[in-house]
Amino acid sequence: KRIIDPLNPRGCRVVALGTPSDREKTEWYFQRYVAHLPAAGEIVCFDRSWYNRAGVEKVMGFCTEAQYQEFMQTCPEFERMLVRSGIILLKYWFSVSDEEQERRFQARTTDPARRWKLSPMDLESRDRWVEYSQAKDTMFAHTNIPEAPWFTVEADDKKRARLNCISHILSKIPYEDMTPEPLELSPRKKAPSDYVRPPHNEQFFVPRVY
């Protein structure tokens, strides 16, 4: 969110795919992600992306062992194909300590604005910290390739993590300085003298609760 907020939504978007449909489950695993890959000049931020299979699906038993092994074998070549086609593929792992993760879980229980982040899946994942860590280590061992390496962001401090990640992205992507030239607005034209605004009682207003 913090990465894309200042960017033009016409050329940058976030993709966070939900649970695959029955039809999608019969497709090539990477197929539903391919449809969201960027064209030239575009930026796509995948939230978790195809690595769901190496993490949550593996730990929670949402895929078979054969599907998991197939992913580990084919994922590196899939990513090499993307890079050869001209896509700049950057993979980030935001590393949070066990203690900090627990602190965040506890904070969400008392904050109504963040309670939605505590899904039943999150609560079960809380008890599988070691399993997720092991899955991550295995994922890195198989998919940390020279063409598309993993970059770890130390993320106990959220603000520093975001800034460090943004700085790193900028160092990896060629871009032009798009700072606009200074702009001075001329005086506004006066409204026509014959224009009369309609009375307020003919309009609907949101109640002033605050």
Short mmCIF file of C-alpha atoms in Angstrom, two decimals:
data_model
loop_
_atom_site.label_atom_id
_atom_site.label_comp_id
_atom_site.label_asym_id
_atom_site.label_seq_id
_atom_site.Cartn_x
_atom_site.Cartn_y
_atom_site.Cartn_z
CA LYS A 1 0.00 0.00 0.00
CA ARG A 2 2.69 2.49 0.98
CA ILE A 3 4.67 1.67 -2.15
CA ILE A 4 1.89 2.32 -4.65
CA ASP A 5 -0.05 5.13 -2.93
CA PRO A 6 1.90 7.94 -4.70
CA LEU A 7 1.84 6.20 -8.10
CA ASN A 8 -0.52 6.69 -11.03
CA PRO A 9 -3.11 3.87 -10.89
CA ARG A 10 -3.20 3.81 -14.70
CA GLY A 11 0.25 2.23 -14.72
CA CYS A 12 0.52 0.56 -11.34
CA ARG A 13 -1.76 -1.92 -9.64
CA VAL A 14 -1.86 -4.49 -6.86
CA VAL A 15 -2.89 -8.08 -7.50
CA ALA A 16 -4.02 -10.14 -4.50
CA LEU A 17 -5.80 -13.20 -5.82
CA GLY A 18 -8.19 -15.05 -3.57
CA THR A 19 -8.88 -18.75 -3.24
CA PRO A 20 -8.86 -20.36 -6.70
CA SER A 21 -12.20 -21.40 -8.16
CA ASP A 22 -12.99 -25.00 -9.01
CA ARG A 23 -12.14 -24.24 -12.62
CA GLU A 24 -8.86 -22.53 -11.73
CA LYS A 25 -7.84 -25.54 -9.66
CA THR A 26 -7.77 -27.57 -12.89
CA GLU A 27 -5.52 -25.07 -14.70
CA TRP A 28 -1.74 -24.89 -14.89
CA TYR A 29 -0.82 -23.46 -11.50
CA PHE A 30 0.76 -20.25 -12.84
CA GLN A 31 -2.03 -19.61 -15.35
CA ARG A 32 -4.15 -17.25 -13.29
CA TYR A 33 -1.10 -15.17 -12.41
CA VAL A 34 0.05 -14.84 -16.02
CA ALA A 35 -3.13 -12.92 -16.86
CA HIS A 36 -2.04 -10.15 -14.47
CA LEU A 37 1.57 -9.73 -15.60
CA PRO A 38 2.54 -6.18 -16.63
CA ALA A 39 2.98 -4.78 -20.11
CA ALA A 40 5.87 -2.45 -20.92
CA GLY A 41 5.86 0.58 -18.63
CA GLU A 42 3.53 -0.96 -16.07
CA ILE A 43 4.14 -2.01 -12.46
CA VAL A 44 2.30 -4.90 -10.83
CA CYS A 45 2.70 -5.64 -7.13
CA PHE A 46 1.70 -9.20 -6.33
CA ASP A 47 0.55 -9.73 -2.76
CA ARG A 48 2.05 -13.17 -1.98
CA SER A 49 1.81 -14.13 -5.65
CA TRP A 50 2.43 -17.69 -6.79
CA TYR A 51 4.47 -18.30 -3.65
CA ASN A 52 1.27 -19.14 -1.80
CA ARG A 53 2.01 -22.70 -2.84
CA ALA A 54 5.41 -22.71 -1.15
CA GLY A 55 4.06 -21.13 2.04
CA VAL A 56 0.48 -21.24 3.24
CA GLU A 57 -0.61 -24.06 0.92
CA LYS A 58 2.28 -26.24 2.02
CA VAL A 59 1.92 -25.54 5.75
CA MET A 60 -1.89 -25.70 5.87
CA GLY A 61 -2.17 -28.75 3.62
CA PHE A 62 -4.00 -26.98 0.78
CA CYS A 63 -1.90 -28.74 -1.87
CA THR A 64 -0.60 -32.26 -2.29
CA GLU A 65 3.04 -33.15 -1.85
CA ALA A 66 3.26 -33.83 -5.58
CA GLN A 67 1.86 -30.35 -6.37
CA TYR A 68 4.31 -28.78 -3.94
CA GLN A 69 7.31 -30.58 -5.44
CA GLU A 70 6.18 -29.69 -8.96
CA PHE A 71 6.01 -26.03 -7.95
CA MET A 72 9.51 -26.07 -6.49
CA GLN A 73 10.85 -27.61 -9.67
CA THR A 74 9.05 -25.43 -12.22
CA CYS A 75 8.95 -22.06 -10.44
CA PRO A 76 12.60 -21.13 -11.13
CA GLU A 77 12.21 -21.81 -14.85
CA PHE A 78 8.91 -19.91 -14.95
CA GLU A 79 10.65 -16.89 -13.44
CA ARG A 80 13.58 -17.19 -15.83
CA MET A 81 11.06 -17.04 -18.68
CA LEU A 82 9.61 -13.82 -17.25
CA VAL A 83 13.04 -12.24 -16.94
CA ARG A 84 14.06 -13.28 -20.46
CA SER A 85 10.88 -11.65 -21.76
CA GLY A 86 11.98 -8.31 -20.31
CA ILE A 87 10.11 -8.24 -16.99
CA ILE A 88 12.05 -6.86 -14.03
CA LEU A 89 11.13 -9.39 -11.35
CA LEU A 90 11.77 -8.33 -7.75
CA LYS A 91 10.92 -10.67 -4.87
CA TYR A 92 10.80 -9.36 -1.30
CA TRP A 93 10.46 -11.22 1.97
CA PHE A 94 9.51 -8.99 4.90
CA SER A 95 11.15 -10.67 7.87
CA VAL A 96 9.40 -10.16 11.22
CA SER A 97 10.69 -11.66 14.46
CA ASP A 98 8.56 -14.07 16.47
CA GLU A 99 8.29 -11.53 19.30
CA GLU A 100 7.21 -8.66 17.03
CA GLN A 101 4.69 -10.84 15.22
CA GLU A 102 3.11 -11.83 18.53
CA ARG A 103 2.98 -8.18 19.60
CA ARG A 104 1.11 -7.33 16.39
CA PHE A 105 -1.33 -10.18 16.88
CA GLN A 106 -2.10 -8.98 20.39
CA ALA A 107 -2.52 -5.37 19.24
CA ARG A 108 -5.07 -6.41 16.63
CA THR A 109 -7.27 -8.04 19.24
CA THR A 110 -7.89 -4.67 20.92
CA ASP A 111 -8.07 -2.42 17.84
CA PRO A 112 -11.48 -2.56 16.08
CA ALA A 113 -9.99 -0.92 12.98
CA ARG A 114 -7.51 -3.78 12.57
CA ARG A 115 -9.57 -6.69 13.88
CA TRP A 116 -10.35 -7.72 10.29
CA LYS A 117 -6.70 -8.75 9.94
CA LEU A 118 -7.26 -11.61 12.38
CA SER A 119 -8.89 -14.24 10.22
CA PRO A 120 -9.29 -17.85 11.39
CA MET A 121 -6.37 -18.65 9.08
CA ASP A 122 -4.20 -16.05 10.80
CA LEU A 123 -5.04 -17.45 14.22
CA GLU A 124 -4.10 -20.96 13.15
CA SER A 125 -0.93 -19.71 11.51
CA ARG A 126 0.08 -18.15 14.82
CA ASP A 127 0.64 -21.65 16.21
CA ARG A 128 2.65 -22.73 13.17
CA TRP A 129 5.50 -20.26 13.32
CA VAL A 130 8.21 -22.92 13.08
CA GLU A 131 6.47 -24.69 10.18
CA TYR A 132 6.22 -21.43 8.24
CA SER A 133 9.87 -20.66 8.95
CA GLN A 134 10.89 -24.07 7.68
CA ALA A 135 8.75 -23.63 4.57
CA LYS A 136 10.39 -20.26 3.92
CA ASP A 137 13.88 -21.73 4.26
CA THR A 138 13.03 -24.48 1.77
CA MET A 139 11.44 -21.97 -0.59
CA PHE A 140 14.57 -19.83 -0.55
CA ALA A 141 16.78 -22.86 -1.17
CA HIS A 142 14.86 -23.79 -4.33
CA THR A 143 13.84 -20.41 -5.77
CA ASN A 144 16.62 -17.98 -4.86
CA ILE A 145 18.04 -17.89 -8.38
CA PRO A 146 20.54 -15.41 -9.89
CA GLU A 147 17.98 -14.17 -12.42
CA ALA A 148 15.40 -13.45 -9.69
CA PRO A 149 16.93 -13.53 -6.21
CA TRP A 150 15.05 -13.08 -2.96
CA PHE A 151 15.62 -9.83 -1.07
CA THR A 152 14.96 -9.91 2.66
CA VAL A 153 13.62 -6.75 4.32
CA GLU A 154 14.08 -6.54 8.08
CA ALA A 155 10.56 -5.51 9.04
CA ASP A 156 10.22 -5.29 12.82
CA ASP A 157 10.14 -1.51 12.29
CA LYS A 158 7.41 -1.02 9.69
CA LYS A 159 8.32 2.52 8.61
CA ARG A 160 12.00 1.76 8.13
CA ALA A 161 11.14 -1.45 6.31
CA ARG A 162 8.89 0.39 3.85
CA LEU A 163 11.48 3.09 3.18
CA ASN A 164 14.28 0.56 2.73
CA CYS A 165 12.16 -1.48 0.33
CA ILE A 166 11.12 1.56 -1.71
CA SER A 167 14.74 2.71 -1.90
CA HIS A 168 15.82 -0.73 -3.09
CA ILE A 169 13.09 -0.89 -5.75
CA LEU A 170 14.20 2.47 -7.12
CA SER A 171 17.79 1.22 -7.30
CA LYS A 172 16.69 -1.72 -9.45
CA ILE A 173 14.38 0.00 -11.93
CA PRO A 174 15.61 2.51 -14.55
CA TYR A 175 13.42 5.59 -14.45
CA GLU A 176 13.39 9.23 -15.46
CA ASP A 177 13.00 12.12 -13.07
CA MET A 178 9.32 12.97 -13.40
CA THR A 179 9.38 15.99 -11.08
CA PRO A 180 7.07 18.52 -12.77
CA GLU A 181 8.21 22.02 -13.62
CA PRO A 182 7.09 24.76 -11.21
CA LEU A 183 3.57 25.87 -12.02
CA GLU A 184 2.06 29.25 -11.32
CA LEU A 185 -1.70 29.53 -11.55
CA SER A 186 -3.14 32.58 -13.24
CA PRO A 187 -6.01 34.45 -11.56
CA ARG A 188 -9.35 32.71 -11.93
CA LYS A 189 -11.88 34.15 -14.30
CA LYS A 190 -14.84 35.80 -12.67
CA ALA A 191 -18.12 33.93 -12.81
CA PRO A 192 -20.71 35.28 -15.25
CA SER A 193 -22.84 37.95 -13.65
CA ASP A 194 -26.06 36.20 -14.67
CA TYR A 195 -25.20 32.93 -12.86
CA VAL A 196 -27.38 32.27 -9.79
CA ARG A 197 -26.74 29.23 -7.62
CA PRO A 198 -29.82 27.14 -6.76
CA PRO A 199 -31.17 27.43 -3.21
CA HIS A 200 -29.85 24.96 -0.62
CA ASN A 201 -33.29 23.64 0.17
CA GLU A 202 -33.37 22.03 -3.29
CA GLN A 203 -30.26 19.92 -2.59
CA PHE A 204 -29.51 16.91 -0.42
CA PHE A 205 -26.66 17.24 2.07
CA VAL A 206 -24.86 14.71 4.22
CA PRO A 207 -25.79 15.35 7.89
CA ARG A 208 -23.16 17.22 9.91
CA VAL A 209 -22.45 14.51 12.46
CA TYR A 210 -18.97 15.88 13.20
#
